[in-house]
PDB file of C-alpha atoms and ligand atoms in Angstrom:
ATOM      1  CA  MET A   1    -148.489 -47.089 -81.835  1.00  0.00           C
ATOM      2  CA  LYS A   2    -148.311 -45.861 -85.441  1.00  0.00           C
ATOM      3  CA  ILE A   3    -151.348 -46.537 -87.849  1.00  0.00           C
ATOM      4  CA  ARG A   4    -150.316 -45.750 -91.852  1.00  0.00           C
ATOM      5  CA  VAL A   5    -153.542 -46.252 -94.202  1.00  0.00           C
ATOM      6  CA  LEU A   6    -151.561 -48.290 -97.165  1.00  0.00           C
ATOM      7  CA  GLY A   7    -155.302 -48.505 -98.882  1.00  0.00           C
ATOM      8  CA  ALA A   8    -158.585 -46.460 -97.752  1.00  0.00           C
ATOM      9  CA  HIS A   9    -160.900 -47.461-100.942  1.00  0.00           C
ATOM     10  CA  ASN A  10    -163.079 -50.264-102.160  1.00  0.00           C
ATOM     11  CA  THR A  11    -161.961 -49.847-105.808  1.00  0.00           C
ATOM     12  CA  GLU A  12    -158.337 -49.747-107.088  1.00  0.00           C
ATOM     13  CA  SER A  13    -156.532 -47.699-109.592  1.00  0.00           C
ATOM     14  CA  ARG A  14    -153.991 -44.998-110.016  1.00  0.00           C
ATOM     15  CA  GLU A  15    -154.704 -43.091-106.787  1.00  0.00           C
ATOM     16  CA  THR A  16    -156.615 -45.496-104.908  1.00  0.00           C
ATOM     17  CA  ARG A  17    -156.020 -49.032-103.399  1.00  0.00           C
ATOM     18  CA  ASN A  18    -158.437 -52.012-101.610  1.00  0.00           C
ATOM     19  CA  ILE A  19    -158.502 -51.586 -98.347  1.00  0.00           C
ATOM     20  CA  THR A  20    -155.087 -52.452 -95.675  1.00  0.00           C
ATOM     21  CA  LEU A  21    -153.886 -51.026 -92.662  1.00  0.00           C
ATOM     22  CA  LEU A  22    -150.029 -50.904 -91.139  1.00  0.00           C
ATOM     23  CA  VAL A  23    -149.644 -51.158 -87.622  1.00  0.00           C
ATOM     24  CA  ASP A  24    -146.238 -50.492 -86.475  1.00  0.00           C
ATOM     25  CA  ASP A  25    -144.306 -51.439 -89.718  1.00  0.00           C
ATOM     26  CA  ILE A  26    -144.961 -55.138 -88.605  1.00  0.00           C
ATOM     27  CA  LEU A  27    -148.649 -55.716 -88.330  1.00  0.00           C
ATOM     28  CA  ALA A  28    -151.247 -55.276 -91.806  1.00  0.00           C
ATOM     29  CA  LEU A  29    -155.122 -55.403 -91.077  1.00  0.00           C
ATOM     30  CA  ASP A  30    -156.300 -57.080 -94.557  1.00  0.00           C
ATOM     31  CA  ALA A  31    -154.344 -57.986 -97.519  1.00  0.00           C
ATOM     32  CA  GLY A  32    -156.399 -55.181 -99.868  1.00  0.00           C
ATOM     33  CA  GLY A  33    -153.374 -52.597-100.781  1.00  0.00           C
ATOM     34  CA  LEU A  34    -150.286 -54.344 -99.016  1.00  0.00           C
ATOM     35  CA  THR A  35    -147.714 -55.463-101.576  1.00  0.00           C
ATOM     36  CA  SER A  36    -148.381 -52.423-104.361  1.00  0.00           C
ATOM     37  CA  SER A  37    -147.895 -49.975-101.197  1.00  0.00           C
ATOM     38  CA  LEU A  38    -144.955 -51.415 -99.516  1.00  0.00           C
ATOM     39  CA  SER A  39    -141.200 -51.994-100.514  1.00  0.00           C
ATOM     40  CA  PHE A  40    -139.837 -54.940-100.710  1.00  0.00           C
ATOM     41  CA  GLU A  41    -137.469 -54.245 -97.628  1.00  0.00           C
ATOM     42  CA  ASP A  42    -140.677 -52.540 -95.686  1.00  0.00           C
ATOM     43  CA  GLN A  43    -142.873 -56.287 -97.247  1.00  0.00           C
ATOM     44  CA  LEU A  44    -140.162 -57.874 -94.886  1.00  0.00           C
ATOM     45  CA  LYS A  45    -140.541 -55.924 -91.765  1.00  0.00           C
ATOM     46  CA  LEU A  46    -144.647 -57.331 -91.234  1.00  0.00           C
ATOM     47  CA  LYS A  47    -144.414 -59.962 -89.240  1.00  0.00           C
ATOM     48  CA  ALA A  48    -148.377 -61.002 -89.063  1.00  0.00           C
ATOM     49  CA  VAL A  49    -151.405 -59.928 -91.626  1.00  0.00           C
ATOM     50  CA  LEU A  50    -154.991 -60.404 -90.188  1.00  0.00           C
ATOM     51  CA  LEU A  51    -157.624 -60.905 -92.103  1.00  0.00           C
ATOM     52  CA  THR A  52    -160.996 -60.217 -91.795  1.00  0.00           C
ATOM     53  CA  HIS A  53    -163.132 -61.766 -94.593  1.00  0.00           C
ATOM     54  CA  HIS A  54    -161.724 -63.539 -98.067  1.00  0.00           C
ATOM     55  CA  HIS A  55    -163.570 -61.368-100.397  1.00  0.00           C
ATOM     56  CA  TYR A  56    -161.069 -59.677-102.900  1.00  0.00           C
ATOM     57  CA  ASP A  57    -160.882 -56.483-101.632  1.00  0.00           C
ATOM     58  CA  HIS A  58    -158.847 -57.410 -98.829  1.00  0.00           C
ATOM     59  CA  VAL A  59    -157.197 -60.983 -99.798  1.00  0.00           C
ATOM     60  CA  ARG A  60    -155.800 -60.189-103.330  1.00  0.00           C
ATOM     61  CA  ASP A  61    -152.306 -59.230-102.073  1.00  0.00           C
ATOM     62  CA  ILE A  62    -151.784 -62.151 -99.963  1.00  0.00           C
ATOM     63  CA  PRO A  63    -150.388 -64.369-102.550  1.00  0.00           C
ATOM     64  CA  ALA A  64    -148.195 -61.613-104.071  1.00  0.00           C
ATOM     65  CA  LEU A  65    -146.716 -61.711-100.377  1.00  0.00           C
ATOM     66  CA  ALA A  66    -146.049 -65.023-100.454  1.00  0.00           C
ATOM     67  CA  MET A  67    -144.107 -64.979-103.318  1.00  0.00           C
ATOM     68  CA  ASN A  68    -141.918 -62.760-102.326  1.00  0.00           C
ATOM     69  CA  PHE A  69    -141.461 -64.037 -99.054  1.00  0.00           C
ATOM     70  CA  PHE A  70    -140.916 -67.221-101.028  1.00  0.00           C
ATOM     71  CA  LEU A  71    -137.887 -65.685-103.164  1.00  0.00           C
ATOM     72  CA  ARG A  72    -136.629 -65.105 -99.702  1.00  0.00           C
ATOM     73  CA  SER A  73    -136.882 -67.829 -97.845  1.00  0.00           C
ATOM     74  CA  ARG A  74    -139.058 -65.799 -95.208  1.00  0.00           C
ATOM     75  CA  GLN A  75    -142.023 -67.212 -93.299  1.00  0.00           C
ATOM     76  CA  ILE A  76    -145.496 -64.887 -92.308  1.00  0.00           C
ATOM     77  CA  ASP A  77    -148.287 -65.814 -89.637  1.00  0.00           C
ATOM     78  CA  VAL A  78    -151.849 -65.111 -91.297  1.00  0.00           C
ATOM     79  CA  TYR A  79    -154.714 -65.027 -89.175  1.00  0.00           C
ATOM     80  CA  SER A  80    -158.153 -64.957 -89.670  1.00  0.00           C
ATOM     81  CA  HIS A  81    -161.316 -67.566 -89.468  1.00  0.00           C
ATOM     82  CA  GLN A  82    -161.747 -70.970 -91.393  1.00  0.00           C
ATOM     83  CA  VAL A  83    -163.479 -69.958 -93.798  1.00  0.00           C
ATOM     84  CA  VAL A  84    -160.900 -67.567 -95.375  1.00  0.00           C
ATOM     85  CA  PHE A  85    -158.478 -70.035 -95.115  1.00  0.00           C
ATOM     86  CA  ASP A  86    -161.085 -72.618 -97.433  1.00  0.00           C
ATOM     87  CA  ASN A  87    -161.285 -70.300 -99.823  1.00  0.00           C
ATOM     88  CA  LEU A  88    -157.857 -68.534-100.048  1.00  0.00           C
ATOM     89  CA  ALA A  89    -156.880 -72.143-101.086  1.00  0.00           C
ATOM     90  CA  LYS A  90    -159.226 -73.108-103.129  1.00  0.00           C
ATOM     91  CA  HIS A  91    -159.525 -70.089-105.165  1.00  0.00           C
ATOM     92  CA  PHE A  92    -156.007 -68.488-104.886  1.00  0.00           C
ATOM     93  CA  LEU A  93    -153.485 -70.860-103.460  1.00  0.00           C
ATOM     94  CA  ASN A  94    -154.621 -73.192-105.507  1.00  0.00           C
ATOM     95  CA  GLY A  95    -151.797 -74.633-107.371  1.00  0.00           C
ATOM     96  CA  THR A  96    -153.011 -73.327-110.561  1.00  0.00           C
ATOM     97  CA  ILE A  97    -153.741 -69.767-109.831  1.00  0.00           C
ATOM     98  CA  TYR A  98    -150.597 -69.494-107.879  1.00  0.00           C
ATOM     99  CA  PRO A  99    -148.427 -72.042-106.057  1.00  0.00           C
ATOM    100  CA  GLU A 100    -150.090 -73.587-101.808  1.00  0.00           C
ATOM    101  CA  TYR A 101    -147.898 -71.515 -99.859  1.00  0.00           C
ATOM    102  CA  HIS A 102    -149.815 -73.117 -97.251  1.00  0.00           C
ATOM    103  CA  GLU A 103    -148.379 -75.789 -97.768  1.00  0.00           C
ATOM    104  CA  LYS A 104    -144.869 -75.481 -99.368  1.00  0.00           C
ATOM    105  CA  PRO A 105    -142.704 -75.468 -98.646  1.00  0.00           C
ATOM    106  CA  PRO A 106    -142.851 -78.690 -97.426  1.00  0.00           C
ATOM    107  CA  GLY A 107    -142.040 -78.118 -93.397  1.00  0.00           C
ATOM    108  CA  TYR A 108    -141.601 -74.257 -94.107  1.00  0.00           C
ATOM    109  CA  PRO A 109    -144.753 -73.456 -95.998  1.00  0.00           C
ATOM    110  CA  ILE A 110    -144.518 -69.224 -96.412  1.00  0.00           C
ATOM    111  CA  LEU A 111    -148.243 -68.699 -95.119  1.00  0.00           C
ATOM    112  CA  ARG A 112    -148.703 -69.539 -91.712  1.00  0.00           C
ATOM    113  CA  PHE A 113    -152.444 -70.054 -91.054  1.00  0.00           C
ATOM    114  CA  GLN A 114    -153.397 -69.123 -87.685  1.00  0.00           C
ATOM    115  CA  LEU A 115    -156.935 -70.182 -86.602  1.00  0.00           C
ATOM    116  CA  LEU A 116    -158.820 -67.041 -84.839  1.00  0.00           C
ATOM    117  CA  GLU A 117    -161.915 -67.579 -82.791  1.00  0.00           C
ATOM    118  CA  PRO A 118    -164.362 -64.826 -82.894  1.00  0.00           C
ATOM    119  CA  TRP A 119    -164.870 -62.685 -78.995  1.00  0.00           C
ATOM    120  CA  LYS A 120    -161.272 -64.319 -77.632  1.00  0.00           C
ATOM    121  CA  GLU A 121    -158.794 -62.356 -76.703  1.00  0.00           C
ATOM    122  CA  VAL A 122    -155.598 -63.684 -78.346  1.00  0.00           C
ATOM    123  CA  ALA A 123    -151.899 -62.224 -78.155  1.00  0.00           C
ATOM    124  CA  ILE A 124    -150.285 -61.943 -81.591  1.00  0.00           C
ATOM    125  CA  LEU A 125    -146.573 -60.063 -81.282  1.00  0.00           C
ATOM    126  CA  GLY A 126    -147.048 -58.931 -78.358  1.00  0.00           C
ATOM    127  CA  TYR A 127    -150.696 -56.483 -79.485  1.00  0.00           C
ATOM    128  CA  ARG A 128    -153.574 -57.832 -77.743  1.00  0.00           C
ATOM    129  CA  VAL A 129    -156.368 -58.614 -80.452  1.00  0.00           C
ATOM    130  CA  LYS A 130    -159.695 -59.412 -80.277  1.00  0.00           C
ATOM    131  CA  PRO A 131    -161.557 -60.898 -83.005  1.00  0.00           C
ATOM    132  CA  VAL A 132    -165.413 -60.182 -82.992  1.00  0.00           C
ATOM    133  CA  LEU A 133    -167.754 -61.024 -85.353  1.00  0.00           C
ATOM    134  CA  MET A 134    -169.082 -58.754 -88.190  1.00  0.00           C
ATOM    135  CA  ASN A 135    -171.996 -58.332 -90.533  1.00  0.00           C
ATOM    136  CA  HIS A 136    -171.007 -57.974 -93.786  1.00  0.00           C
ATOM    137  CA  SER A 137    -172.147 -60.867 -96.486  1.00  0.00           C
ATOM    138  CA  GLN A 138    -169.445 -62.996 -96.298  1.00  0.00           C
ATOM    139  CA  PRO A 139    -168.411 -64.563 -92.641  1.00  0.00           C
ATOM    140  CA  SER A 140    -165.983 -61.537 -91.102  1.00  0.00           C
ATOM    141  CA  MET A 141    -164.108 -60.813 -88.273  1.00  0.00           C
ATOM    142  CA  GLY A 142    -163.448 -57.370 -87.055  1.00  0.00           C
ATOM    143  CA  TYR A 143    -160.545 -56.795 -84.642  1.00  0.00           C
ATOM    144  CA  GLN A 144    -159.324 -54.557 -81.801  1.00  0.00           C
ATOM    145  CA  VAL A 145    -155.741 -54.471 -81.396  1.00  0.00           C
ATOM    146  CA  MET A 146    -154.449 -53.258 -78.180  1.00  0.00           C
ATOM    147  CA  SER A 147    -151.283 -52.186 -78.081  1.00  0.00           C
ATOM    148  CA  PRO A 148    -148.213 -53.173 -74.749  1.00  0.00           C
ATOM    149  CA  ASP A 149    -148.577 -49.827 -73.769  1.00  0.00           C
ATOM    150  CA  HIS A 150    -152.619 -49.930 -73.509  1.00  0.00           C
ATOM    151  CA  LYS A 151    -153.118 -47.413 -77.062  1.00  0.00           C
ATOM    152  CA  SER A 152    -155.941 -49.067 -78.912  1.00  0.00           C
ATOM    153  CA  ILE A 153    -158.022 -49.253 -82.175  1.00  0.00           C
ATOM    154  CA  PHE A 154    -160.944 -50.923 -84.022  1.00  0.00           C
ATOM    155  CA  TYR A 155    -160.930 -52.050 -87.857  1.00  0.00           C
ATOM    156  CA  SER A 156    -164.263 -53.160 -88.670  1.00  0.00           C
ATOM    157  CA  GLY A 157    -162.996 -54.974 -92.062  1.00  0.00           C
ATOM    158  CA  ASP A 158    -166.797 -54.186 -93.857  1.00  0.00           C
ATOM    159  CA  THR A 159    -169.541 -54.454 -92.302  1.00  0.00           C
ATOM    160  CA  GLY A 160    -173.646 -53.542 -92.243  1.00  0.00           C
ATOM    161  CA  ILE A 161    -175.452 -52.222 -89.335  1.00  0.00           C
ATOM    162  CA  GLY A 162    -176.620 -54.104 -85.980  1.00  0.00           C
ATOM    163  CA  LEU A 163    -173.322 -54.513 -84.161  1.00  0.00           C
ATOM    164  CA  ILE A 164    -174.715 -53.772 -81.085  1.00  0.00           C
ATOM    165  CA  GLU A 165    -172.904 -56.707 -79.513  1.00  0.00           C
ATOM    166  CA  VAL A 166    -170.190 -55.868 -81.130  1.00  0.00           C
ATOM    167  CA  TRP A 167    -169.877 -52.965 -79.395  1.00  0.00           C
ATOM    168  CA  LYS A 168    -170.528 -54.496 -75.617  1.00  0.00           C
ATOM    169  CA  GLN A 169    -166.902 -55.604 -76.524  1.00  0.00           C
ATOM    170  CA  ILE A 170    -164.796 -53.395 -77.489  1.00  0.00           C
ATOM    171  CA  LYS A 171    -163.536 -49.593 -76.193  1.00  0.00           C
ATOM    172  CA  PRO A 172    -160.798 -48.421 -78.853  1.00  0.00           C
ATOM    173  CA  GLN A 173    -159.446 -44.673 -78.077  1.00  0.00           C
ATOM    174  CA  LEU A 174    -159.530 -45.492 -82.371  1.00  0.00           C
ATOM    175  CA  LEU A 175    -162.284 -46.312 -84.276  1.00  0.00           C
ATOM    176  CA  PHE A 176    -161.729 -47.465 -88.257  1.00  0.00           C
ATOM    177  CA  ILE A 177    -165.204 -47.969 -89.582  1.00  0.00           C
ATOM    178  CA  GLU A 178    -166.046 -48.609 -93.373  1.00  0.00           C
ATOM    179  CA  VAL A 179    -168.393 -46.321 -95.132  1.00  0.00           C
ATOM    180  CA  THR A 180    -169.015 -47.648 -98.411  1.00  0.00           C
ATOM    181  CA  GLY A 181    -171.807 -45.525 -99.819  1.00  0.00           C
ATOM    182  CA  PRO A 182    -174.124 -42.305 -99.553  1.00  0.00           C
ATOM    183  CA  ASP A 183    -176.631 -42.238 -98.068  1.00  0.00           C
ATOM    184  CA  LYS A 184    -179.457 -42.517-101.422  1.00  0.00           C
ATOM    185  CA  TRP A 185    -177.703 -45.558-101.721  1.00  0.00           C
ATOM    186  CA  GLU A 186    -179.018 -46.824 -98.014  1.00  0.00           C
ATOM    187  CA  ASN A 187    -181.366 -49.445 -99.567  1.00  0.00           C
ATOM    188  CA  SER A 188    -178.263 -51.243-101.232  1.00  0.00           C
ATOM    189  CA  MET A 189    -175.842 -51.321 -98.466  1.00  0.00           C
ATOM    190  CA  ILE A 190    -178.344 -52.724 -95.856  1.00  0.00           C
ATOM    191  CA  GLU A 191    -178.783 -55.668 -98.631  1.00  0.00           C
ATOM    192  CA  HIS A 192    -175.130 -56.098 -99.385  1.00  0.00           C
ATOM    193  CA  LYS A 193    -174.319 -54.820 -95.728  1.00  0.00           C
ATOM    194  CA  HIS A 194    -172.153 -51.774 -95.693  1.00  0.00           C
ATOM    195  CA  MET A 195    -172.622 -48.409 -94.071  1.00  0.00           C
ATOM    196  CA  THR A 196    -173.574 -45.203 -95.146  1.00  0.00           C
ATOM    197  CA  PRO A 197    -173.251 -42.262 -93.374  1.00  0.00           C
ATOM    198  CA  HIS A 198    -176.906 -42.275 -91.599  1.00  0.00           C
ATOM    199  CA  LEU A 199    -176.815 -45.757 -90.426  1.00  0.00           C
ATOM    200  CA  LEU A 200    -173.346 -45.054 -89.479  1.00  0.00           C
ATOM    201  CA  LYS A 201    -174.665 -42.340 -87.140  1.00  0.00           C
ATOM    202  CA  MET A 202    -177.139 -44.488 -85.921  1.00  0.00           C
ATOM    203  CA  GLU A 203    -174.745 -47.490 -84.979  1.00  0.00           C
ATOM    204  CA  LEU A 204    -172.435 -44.503 -83.369  1.00  0.00           C
ATOM    205  CA  ASP A 205    -175.241 -43.487 -81.340  1.00  0.00           C
ATOM    206  CA  ILE A 206    -175.749 -46.948 -80.007  1.00  0.00           C
ATOM    207  CA  PHE A 207    -171.927 -47.188 -79.477  1.00  0.00           C
ATOM    208  CA  ARG A 208    -172.158 -43.913 -77.005  1.00  0.00           C
ATOM    209  CA  GLU A 209    -175.502 -45.357 -75.043  1.00  0.00           C
ATOM    210  CA  ILE A 210    -173.120 -48.522 -74.740  1.00  0.00           C
ATOM    211  CA  ASN A 211    -169.789 -46.797 -74.068  1.00  0.00           C
ATOM    212  CA  ARG A 212    -170.574 -43.510 -72.794  1.00  0.00           C
ATOM    213  CA  TYR A 213    -168.106 -42.571 -75.186  1.00  0.00           C
ATOM    214  CA  LEU A 214    -166.933 -41.881 -78.844  1.00  0.00           C
ATOM    215  CA  PRO A 215    -163.804 -42.597 -80.349  1.00  0.00           C
ATOM    216  CA  ARG A 216    -161.678 -40.243 -82.676  1.00  0.00           C
ATOM    217  CA  ILE A 217    -163.219 -41.973 -86.039  1.00  0.00           C
ATOM    218  CA  TYR A 218    -161.592 -42.577 -89.686  1.00  0.00           C
ATOM    219  CA  ILE A 219    -163.395 -44.188 -92.581  1.00  0.00           C
ATOM    220  CA  LEU A 220    -162.598 -45.842 -94.688  1.00  0.00           C
ATOM    221  CA  HIS A 221    -163.936 -48.404 -97.723  1.00  0.00           C
ATOM    222  CA  THR A 222    -164.901 -45.257 -99.548  1.00  0.00           C
ATOM    223  CA  ASN A 223    -166.652 -45.389-103.143  1.00  0.00           C
ATOM    224  CA  PRO A 224    -163.897 -43.433-104.922  1.00  0.00           C
ATOM    225  CA  ALA A 225    -166.622 -41.406-107.018  1.00  0.00           C
ATOM    226  CA  SER A 226    -168.996 -40.924-103.994  1.00  0.00           C
ATOM    227  CA  GLU A 227    -166.090 -39.665-102.114  1.00  0.00           C
ATOM    228  CA  LYS A 228    -167.540 -35.596-102.341  1.00  0.00           C
ATOM    229  CA  GLU A 229    -170.706 -37.065-101.692  1.00  0.00           C
ATOM    230  CA  ILE A 230    -169.771 -39.280 -98.311  1.00  0.00           C
ATOM    231  CA  SER A 231    -167.470 -36.570 -96.825  1.00  0.00           C
ATOM    232  CA  ALA A 232    -170.410 -33.966 -96.811  1.00  0.00           C
ATOM    233  CA  GLU A 233    -172.970 -36.479 -95.555  1.00  0.00           C
ATOM    234  CA  LEU A 234    -169.582 -37.229 -92.994  1.00  0.00           C
ATOM    235  CA  ALA A 235    -169.793 -34.115 -91.869  1.00  0.00           C
ATOM    236  CA  GLY A 236    -173.147 -33.715 -90.571  1.00  0.00           C
ATOM    237  CA  VAL A 237    -173.017 -36.446 -89.102  1.00  0.00           C
ATOM    238  CA  ALA A 238    -170.187 -35.548 -87.321  1.00  0.00           C
ATOM    239  CA  ALA A 239    -171.616 -31.906 -86.011  1.00  0.00           C
ATOM    240  CA  SER A 240    -174.845 -33.575 -84.685  1.00  0.00           C
ATOM    241  CA  LEU A 241    -172.757 -36.109 -83.088  1.00  0.00           C
ATOM    242  CA  GLN A 242    -170.495 -33.651 -81.640  1.00  0.00           C
ATOM    243  CA  ALA A 243    -167.496 -36.089 -82.874  1.00  0.00           C
ATOM    244  CA  ASP A 244    -164.615 -36.393 -84.787  1.00  0.00           C
ATOM    245  CA  ILE A 245    -164.830 -37.722 -88.356  1.00  0.00           C
ATOM    246  CA  LEU A 246    -161.928 -38.237 -90.450  1.00  0.00           C
ATOM    247  CA  VAL A 247    -162.034 -39.548 -94.298  1.00  0.00           C
ATOM    248  CA  SER A 248    -159.202 -42.115 -94.591  1.00  0.00           C
ATOM    249  CA  TYR A 249    -156.862 -41.307 -97.279  1.00  0.00           C
ATOM    250  CA  GLU A 250    -154.436 -43.566 -98.694  1.00  0.00           C
ATOM    251  CA  GLY A 251    -150.351 -42.421 -96.791  1.00  0.00           C
ATOM    252  CA  MET A 252    -152.684 -41.191 -94.422  1.00  0.00           C
ATOM    253  CA  GLN A 253    -150.762 -41.398 -90.688  1.00  0.00           C
ATOM    254  CA  VAL A 254    -152.314 -41.759 -87.194  1.00  0.00           C
ATOM    255  CA  GLU A 255    -150.213 -41.884 -83.915  1.00  0.00           C
ATOM    256  CA  ILE A 256    -151.620 -42.669 -80.306  1.00  0.00           C
TER     257      ILE A 256
HETATM  258 ZN1  LIG B   1    -166.859 -57.471 -98.404  1.00  0.00          ZN
HETATM  259 ZN1  LIG B   2    -164.413 -54.596 -98.966  1.00  0.00          ZN
END
């Protein structure tokens, strides 16, 4: 299983992209930096996109991807929960901002919305995908993705603390999880349901208690202006847990 980090941050600039992972060139997790990171040729290799929630930084490239597929008469599957589809249809693909590519062309919609239920594992492109409910300000699902040869990752999307039920449901080799702000933002991060290094440490303690191990951890969704501070604080967390914690960056590639 090959994972490419296309977008590793919570804000966009020339150097940073909104959050997106790409698995084996065919499966995208979120779409914050999808079209801006891939050539047209590579976009056409995509077979499916899993969306965690409808915040702009996670879904923004869905309309752009739809246009590119439309111009090449190709369809693509988009998996998520109903509230994400409702918001995409209402605010983006509404015939005003952009065409209704989930309905058009008639009988051959470019975006095929596929509904997932939390906690219910499904087969997608040969992977076993388990959606789990995260704790965010909008309804959000994280995904464990397991390849046919039993390599597995978990991608959190955006999440705050309180993940005990999630940890009971997953056993990934690699954990891609968000840490948006530094420890000094803890109150605001709790309020907006994001993580800091200290909050992550508390959640990892619980993970280890339940699962008796810690996976290798890749940090995503960092605020670029706080990255040095976050990295320094995460180094402390890694040392105290004796865990492998790496801060992801655009273009990073991981193989398991
Ligand atoms: Zn969010
Ligand atoms: Zn976000």
